[in-house]
Amino acid sequence: MKKIIINGKFMADRMQGIVRYAREITSELDHICNDMDIELVVPEETEIDLVLENIKVVSFGKHHGIAWEQMDFAKYVRKHKDAVALNYCNVAPIFAPAGITVIHDIMYKVNPGDYSSFRNRLSRMWHVYQYRLVTKREKKVVTVSNFSKSEIERIYPVVHGKMEVVPNGWQHVLKYKDNPNWEEKYAFLSSKQYFFSLSTLAKNKNGKWIIEVAKKNPKEVFAIAGKYYETEDIKIPDNVHMLGFISDEDACSLIKNCRAFIHPSLYEGFGIPPLEALALGAQVISSNSTSLPEVLGKSARYIDPRNTNVSLENILDTEVENRSVALERYAWNKSAEKLLKILREC
């Protein structure tokens, strides 16, 4: 059985959806891979806060970030001629042998107009190149939903026959602790009297939908947590509170105590936040686009993310299925078992 070498760049990256995926899958994989030779290779001086028993952690290389991934990690993989590299985060080293790469979505390819700044255009060029490289070269390409699989196969037909779906989970939210002082910290929010979102004003996340709905519903209160960067001239009304980055504890408390969690995204490969909100007991109002109906099923209420002429009262009056129906379909340990099967076959 071949050695598996995990690209551990994610261990040094800020927490986001793809980093969450990499960390949780690796942690669960560690519990069930005792008969395999698996290494997690990370940049030097990377803090390792995952408790791993069967997966060996190796520090290697002198670079960081993309340079480490493209040079040092690739060099390490080449040193082990029969090894297979596992890349969780959309990108594979150009000069490493074919391995297994997770492409969470191909948003950069299908929504080119969403990237207007110079930096974003460079990022888009890099990721589009990677999509083409990965789909053509890799032994296996993994993604997180049937929607994303169909999108990738539609745009890159060369990948047919070597794609697998290994979805996200939600059980990590059970580790979050409530902030007992959330009502003091966010004194402008009253329990069950506000709508909450983990979003931004970036085009694909569609925070603008919340802004426009808030303008038409001035008596309602809205709170948006996440990176606050404006993509166009948007005036924030007084009944919308932009919270910026918040802790997991704060997010947990705000989700549990909101009137409803709103996720108006235009494009998602999976969409972890609304699933997390369901797990924490919130009512969920979600966009009806891309992967979201697949993931949330009938446990959420849906809106057209391009139509802001809505009645929130009428939406919340809609009956939904018990949240357990959606939650039971996804678990990090189940996803790790699917990935392990793929690794054994390579």
Coordinates of C-alpha atoms in Angstrom, one line a residue:
M1 CA 0.0 0.0 0.0
K2 CA 1.4 3.4 -1.0
K3 CA 2.5 6.1 1.4
I4 CA 0.0 9.0 1.6
I5 CA 1.5 12.5 2.0
I6 CA -1.0 15.1 3.1
N7 CA -0.3 18.7 2.0
G8 CA -0.4 20.5 5.4
K9 CA -0.3 24.1 4.2
F10 CA -3.8 24.5 5.7
M11 CA -2.4 24.1 9.2
A12 CA -0.9 27.6 8.9
D13 CA -3.9 29.2 7.2
R14 CA -6.7 31.3 8.7
M15 CA -9.9 29.2 9.5
Q16 CA -12.4 29.2 6.6
G17 CA -14.5 26.5 5.0
I18 CA -11.8 24.7 3.1
V19 CA -9.5 24.8 6.1
R20 CA -12.2 23.4 8.3
Y21 CA -12.7 20.6 5.9
A22 CA -9.0 19.7 5.9
R23 CA -8.7 19.8 9.7
E24 CA -11.8 17.8 10.5
I25 CA -11.2 15.2 7.8
T26 CA -7.6 14.7 8.9
S27 CA -8.7 14.4 12.5
E28 CA -11.3 11.7 11.7
L29 CA -9.0 9.9 9.2
D30 CA -6.4 9.5 12.0
H31 CA -8.9 7.4 14.0
I32 CA -9.3 4.8 11.2
C33 CA -6.0 4.7 9.3
N34 CA -3.9 2.6 11.7
D35 CA -2.9 0.1 9.0
M36 CA -1.7 2.8 6.5
D37 CA 1.4 4.9 6.2
I38 CA 0.1 8.5 6.2
E39 CA 2.1 11.7 6.9
L40 CA 1.0 15.2 7.4
V41 CA 3.8 17.5 6.0
V42 CA 3.7 21.1 7.2
P43 CA 6.0 24.1 6.9
E44 CA 8.6 24.6 9.6
E45 CA 7.5 26.3 12.8
T46 CA 3.8 25.5 12.1
E47 CA 1.8 25.1 15.3
I48 CA 0.1 21.7 15.3
D49 CA -3.0 21.7 17.5
L50 CA -4.5 18.5 16.0
V51 CA -4.1 15.5 18.3
L52 CA -2.9 12.7 15.9
E53 CA -2.0 9.1 16.8
N54 CA -1.7 7.3 13.5
I55 CA -0.8 10.1 11.1
K56 CA 2.8 11.2 11.5
V57 CA 3.5 14.9 11.4
V58 CA 6.6 16.0 9.5
S59 CA 8.0 19.6 9.4
F60 CA 9.8 20.3 6.2
G61 CA 11.1 23.2 4.0
K62 CA 12.1 26.8 4.6
H63 CA 9.3 28.6 2.7
H64 CA 5.8 29.5 3.7
G65 CA 2.4 29.9 1.9
I66 CA 2.2 29.2 -1.8
A67 CA 6.0 29.1 -2.2
W68 CA 6.1 26.2 0.4
E69 CA 3.3 24.3 -1.3
Q70 CA 4.7 24.7 -4.8
M71 CA 8.4 24.1 -3.9
D72 CA 9.0 22.4 -0.6
F73 CA 6.0 20.2 -0.5
A74 CA 6.5 19.2 -4.1
K75 CA 10.1 18.3 -3.3
Y76 CA 9.1 16.2 -0.4
V77 CA 6.6 14.2 -2.4
R78 CA 9.2 13.7 -5.2
K79 CA 11.6 12.2 -2.6
H80 CA 9.1 9.4 -2.0
K81 CA 8.7 8.0 -5.5
D82 CA 5.7 5.7 -4.8
A83 CA 3.9 8.1 -2.5
V84 CA 0.5 9.8 -3.3
A85 CA 0.0 13.4 -2.4
L86 CA -3.4 14.5 -0.9
N87 CA -4.3 18.1 -1.4
Y88 CA -7.4 19.3 0.4
C89 CA -7.6 23.0 -0.6
N90 CA -8.3 23.4 -4.4
V91 CA -4.6 23.6 -5.3
A92 CA -1.9 21.0 -6.2
P93 CA 1.8 21.5 -6.6
I94 CA 2.7 21.9 -10.3
F95 CA 5.9 19.9 -10.0
A96 CA 4.7 17.0 -7.9
P97 CA 3.5 13.7 -9.3
A98 CA -0.2 13.1 -9.9
G99 CA -2.1 12.6 -6.6
I100 CA -5.5 13.3 -5.1
T101 CA -6.9 16.9 -4.9
V102 CA -10.1 18.3 -3.5
I103 CA -11.8 21.0 -5.6
H104 CA -14.5 22.5 -3.4
D105 CA -16.1 24.5 -6.2
I106 CA -15.1 26.2 -9.5
M107 CA -16.5 29.6 -8.7
Y108 CA -13.5 31.4 -10.1
K109 CA -14.2 29.7 -13.5
V110 CA -18.0 30.1 -13.7
N111 CA -18.3 33.6 -12.2
P112 CA -15.4 35.6 -13.7
G113 CA -17.3 38.9 -13.3
D114 CA -17.1 38.7 -9.5
Y115 CA -13.4 39.4 -9.4
S116 CA -12.7 43.1 -10.3
S117 CA -9.6 44.0 -8.2
F118 CA -6.1 43.3 -9.5
R119 CA -5.4 40.9 -6.6
N120 CA -8.7 39.0 -7.2
R121 CA -8.0 38.8 -10.9
L122 CA -4.6 37.3 -10.2
S123 CA -6.2 34.8 -7.8
R124 CA -8.8 33.9 -10.4
M125 CA -6.1 33.3 -13.0
W126 CA -4.2 31.0 -10.6
H127 CA -7.2 29.0 -9.6
V128 CA -8.5 28.6 -13.1
Y129 CA -5.1 27.3 -14.1
Q130 CA -5.2 24.9 -11.2
Y131 CA -8.7 23.6 -12.1
R132 CA -7.3 22.7 -15.6
L133 CA -4.2 21.1 -14.1
V134 CA -5.9 19.1 -11.4
T135 CA -8.8 17.8 -13.6
K136 CA -6.4 16.7 -16.3
R137 CA -3.5 15.3 -14.3
E138 CA -4.7 13.9 -10.9
K139 CA -5.4 10.3 -10.2
K140 CA -8.6 11.3 -8.4
V141 CA -10.5 14.5 -8.0
V142 CA -12.7 14.9 -4.9
T143 CA -15.4 17.4 -4.4
V144 CA -18.0 18.1 -1.7
S145 CA -21.4 17.9 -3.3
N146 CA -23.2 16.3 -6.2
F147 CA -23.8 19.9 -7.5
S148 CA -20.1 20.7 -7.5
K149 CA -19.3 17.3 -9.1
S150 CA -21.7 18.0 -12.0
E151 CA -20.3 21.5 -12.4
I152 CA -16.8 20.3 -12.6
E153 CA -17.6 17.5 -15.0
R154 CA -19.6 19.9 -17.2
I155 CA -16.8 22.4 -17.5
Y156 CA -13.9 19.9 -17.5
P157 CA -15.2 16.7 -19.2
V158 CA -11.7 15.1 -19.0
V159 CA -12.4 14.5 -15.3
H160 CA -15.2 12.0 -16.0
G161 CA -14.6 8.7 -14.3
K162 CA -12.2 9.9 -11.7
M163 CA -14.4 12.1 -9.5
E164 CA -15.7 11.3 -6.0
V165 CA -17.9 13.2 -3.6
V166 CA -16.7 13.5 0.0
P167 CA -18.9 16.1 1.7
N168 CA -18.5 18.4 4.7
G169 CA -19.9 17.7 8.2
W170 CA -21.2 19.8 11.0
Q171 CA -20.2 18.0 14.2
H172 CA -17.4 20.5 15.0
V173 CA -20.1 23.0 16.2
L174 CA -20.7 20.7 19.2
K175 CA -17.2 21.8 20.4
Y176 CA -18.2 25.4 20.5
K177 CA -18.9 27.0 23.9
D178 CA -21.5 29.8 24.2
N179 CA -20.4 33.2 25.2
P180 CA -22.4 33.8 28.4
N181 CA -21.9 37.5 28.0
W182 CA -23.1 37.8 24.4
E183 CA -26.1 40.0 25.4
E184 CA -23.7 42.5 27.1
K185 CA -21.2 42.5 24.2
Y186 CA -24.0 42.9 21.6
A187 CA -26.4 45.0 23.6
F188 CA -28.0 46.2 20.4
L189 CA -29.4 42.7 19.8
S190 CA -32.2 41.1 21.8
S191 CA -32.8 37.4 21.9
K192 CA -35.1 36.1 19.1
Q193 CA -35.5 39.6 17.8
Y194 CA -32.8 39.8 15.1
F195 CA -31.9 38.0 11.8
F196 CA -28.3 36.8 11.7
S197 CA -25.9 36.0 8.9
L198 CA -22.3 34.9 8.4
S199 CA -21.7 36.7 5.2
T200 CA -19.9 39.5 3.4
L201 CA -20.7 42.1 0.8
A202 CA -18.6 40.1 -1.8
K203 CA -20.8 39.4 -4.8
N204 CA -21.0 35.6 -4.4
K205 CA -21.9 35.8 -0.7
N206 CA -24.6 38.3 -1.6
G207 CA -24.7 40.2 1.6
K208 CA -26.3 42.9 -0.4
W209 CA -29.5 40.9 -0.4
I210 CA -29.7 41.4 3.4
I211 CA -29.0 45.1 3.1
E212 CA -31.8 45.6 0.5
V213 CA -34.3 43.5 2.5
A214 CA -33.3 45.5 5.6
K215 CA -34.0 48.8 3.8
K216 CA -37.5 47.5 3.0
N217 CA -38.1 46.2 6.5
P218 CA -36.8 49.1 8.8
K219 CA -38.5 47.7 11.9
E220 CA -36.5 44.5 11.7
V221 CA -32.9 44.1 13.1
F222 CA -30.2 42.4 11.1
A223 CA -26.6 41.4 12.1
I224 CA -23.9 40.3 9.7
A225 CA -20.6 38.8 10.8
G226 CA -17.7 38.3 8.6
K227 CA -15.0 40.2 6.7
Y228 CA -16.4 43.6 5.9
Y229 CA -15.1 44.6 2.5
E230 CA -17.3 46.5 0.2
T231 CA -17.4 45.6 -3.5
E232 CA -19.5 48.6 -4.5
D233 CA -21.0 51.7 -3.0
I234 CA -23.5 50.3 -0.5
K235 CA -25.0 52.4 2.2
I236 CA -25.6 50.4 5.4
P237 CA -29.0 51.2 6.9
D238 CA -29.3 51.8 10.7
N239 CA -31.1 48.5 11.3
V240 CA -28.1 46.4 10.0
H241 CA -25.1 45.8 12.3
M242 CA -21.8 44.9 10.6
L243 CA -19.9 42.9 13.2
G244 CA -16.7 42.0 11.3
F245 CA -14.9 38.9 12.3
I246 CA -16.2 37.3 15.5
S247 CA -15.2 34.3 17.6
D248 CA -16.7 30.8 17.3
E249 CA -18.2 31.3 20.8
D250 CA -19.9 34.5 19.7
A251 CA -21.1 33.0 16.5
C252 CA -22.5 30.1 18.4
S253 CA -24.4 32.3 20.8
L254 CA -25.7 34.6 18.1
I255 CA -26.9 31.7 15.9
K256 CA -28.7 30.1 18.9
N257 CA -30.5 33.3 19.8
C258 CA -31.4 34.7 16.5
R259 CA -34.9 34.8 15.0
A260 CA -33.5 33.1 11.9
F261 CA -30.2 32.6 10.2
I262 CA -30.0 34.0 6.7
H263 CA -27.7 32.6 4.0
P264 CA -28.4 34.4 0.7
S265 CA -25.3 33.1 -1.2
L266 CA -25.4 33.0 -5.0
Y267 CA -22.9 30.2 -5.3
E268 CA -21.8 27.5 -3.0
G269 CA -19.9 24.2 -3.6
F270 CA -21.5 23.0 -0.3
G271 CA -22.3 25.7 2.2
I272 CA -21.3 24.8 5.8
P273 CA -22.7 27.9 7.7
P274 CA -26.5 27.1 7.2
L275 CA -25.8 23.4 8.1
E276 CA -24.0 24.6 11.3
A277 CA -27.0 26.9 12.0
L278 CA -29.4 23.9 11.7
A279 CA -27.2 21.9 14.1
L280 CA -27.4 24.8 16.6
G281 CA -31.1 24.9 16.5
A282 CA -31.7 28.0 14.4
Q283 CA -34.4 28.5 11.8
V284 CA -32.6 28.8 8.4
I285 CA -33.6 31.0 5.5
S286 CA -31.3 30.0 2.6
S287 CA -30.8 30.9 -1.0
N288 CA -32.3 28.3 -3.4
S289 CA -29.2 28.4 -5.6
T290 CA -26.4 25.9 -6.5
S291 CA -25.7 23.2 -3.8
L292 CA -27.8 24.6 -1.0
P293 CA -31.1 22.7 -1.6
E294 CA -29.1 19.5 -2.0
V295 CA -27.4 20.0 1.4
L296 CA -30.3 21.5 3.4
G297 CA -33.2 19.6 1.8
K298 CA -36.6 20.4 3.3
S299 CA -35.1 21.5 6.6
A300 CA -34.6 25.1 5.5
R301 CA -36.8 27.8 4.0
Y302 CA -35.7 29.2 0.7
I303 CA -35.5 32.5 -1.1
D304 CA -34.6 33.6 -4.6
P305 CA -31.2 35.4 -3.9
R306 CA -31.9 37.9 -6.6
N307 CA -35.3 39.0 -5.4
T308 CA -35.5 41.2 -2.4
N309 CA -39.2 41.8 -2.5
V310 CA -40.0 39.2 0.2
S311 CA -42.0 39.0 3.4
L312 CA -39.9 37.6 6.1
E313 CA -43.0 36.8 8.1
N314 CA -44.4 34.7 5.3
I315 CA -41.1 32.9 4.8
L316 CA -41.0 32.0 8.5
D317 CA -44.6 30.7 8.4
T318 CA -43.6 28.1 5.9
E319 CA -43.5 24.6 7.3
V320 CA -40.2 22.7 7.2
E321 CA -39.0 19.2 7.8
N322 CA -37.3 18.2 11.1
R323 CA -33.7 19.4 11.0
S324 CA -32.4 15.9 11.8
V325 CA -33.3 14.8 8.3
A326 CA -30.6 17.1 6.8
L327 CA -28.1 16.7 9.7
E328 CA -28.1 12.9 9.5
R329 CA -26.9 12.9 6.0
Y330 CA -23.6 14.5 6.9
A331 CA -20.8 13.6 9.4
W332 CA -17.1 14.1 9.4
N333 CA -16.4 10.5 10.3
K334 CA -18.6 9.2 7.4
S335 CA -16.6 11.5 5.0
A336 CA -13.3 10.3 6.4
E337 CA -14.4 6.7 5.7
K338 CA -15.2 7.6 2.1
L339 CA -11.8 9.3 1.7
L340 CA -10.0 6.3 3.2
K341 CA -11.6 4.1 0.6
I342 CA -10.3 6.4 -2.1
L343 CA -6.8 6.4 -0.6
R344 CA -6.8 2.6 -0.4
E345 CA -7.6 2.3 -4.1
C346 CA -4.8 4.7 -5.3

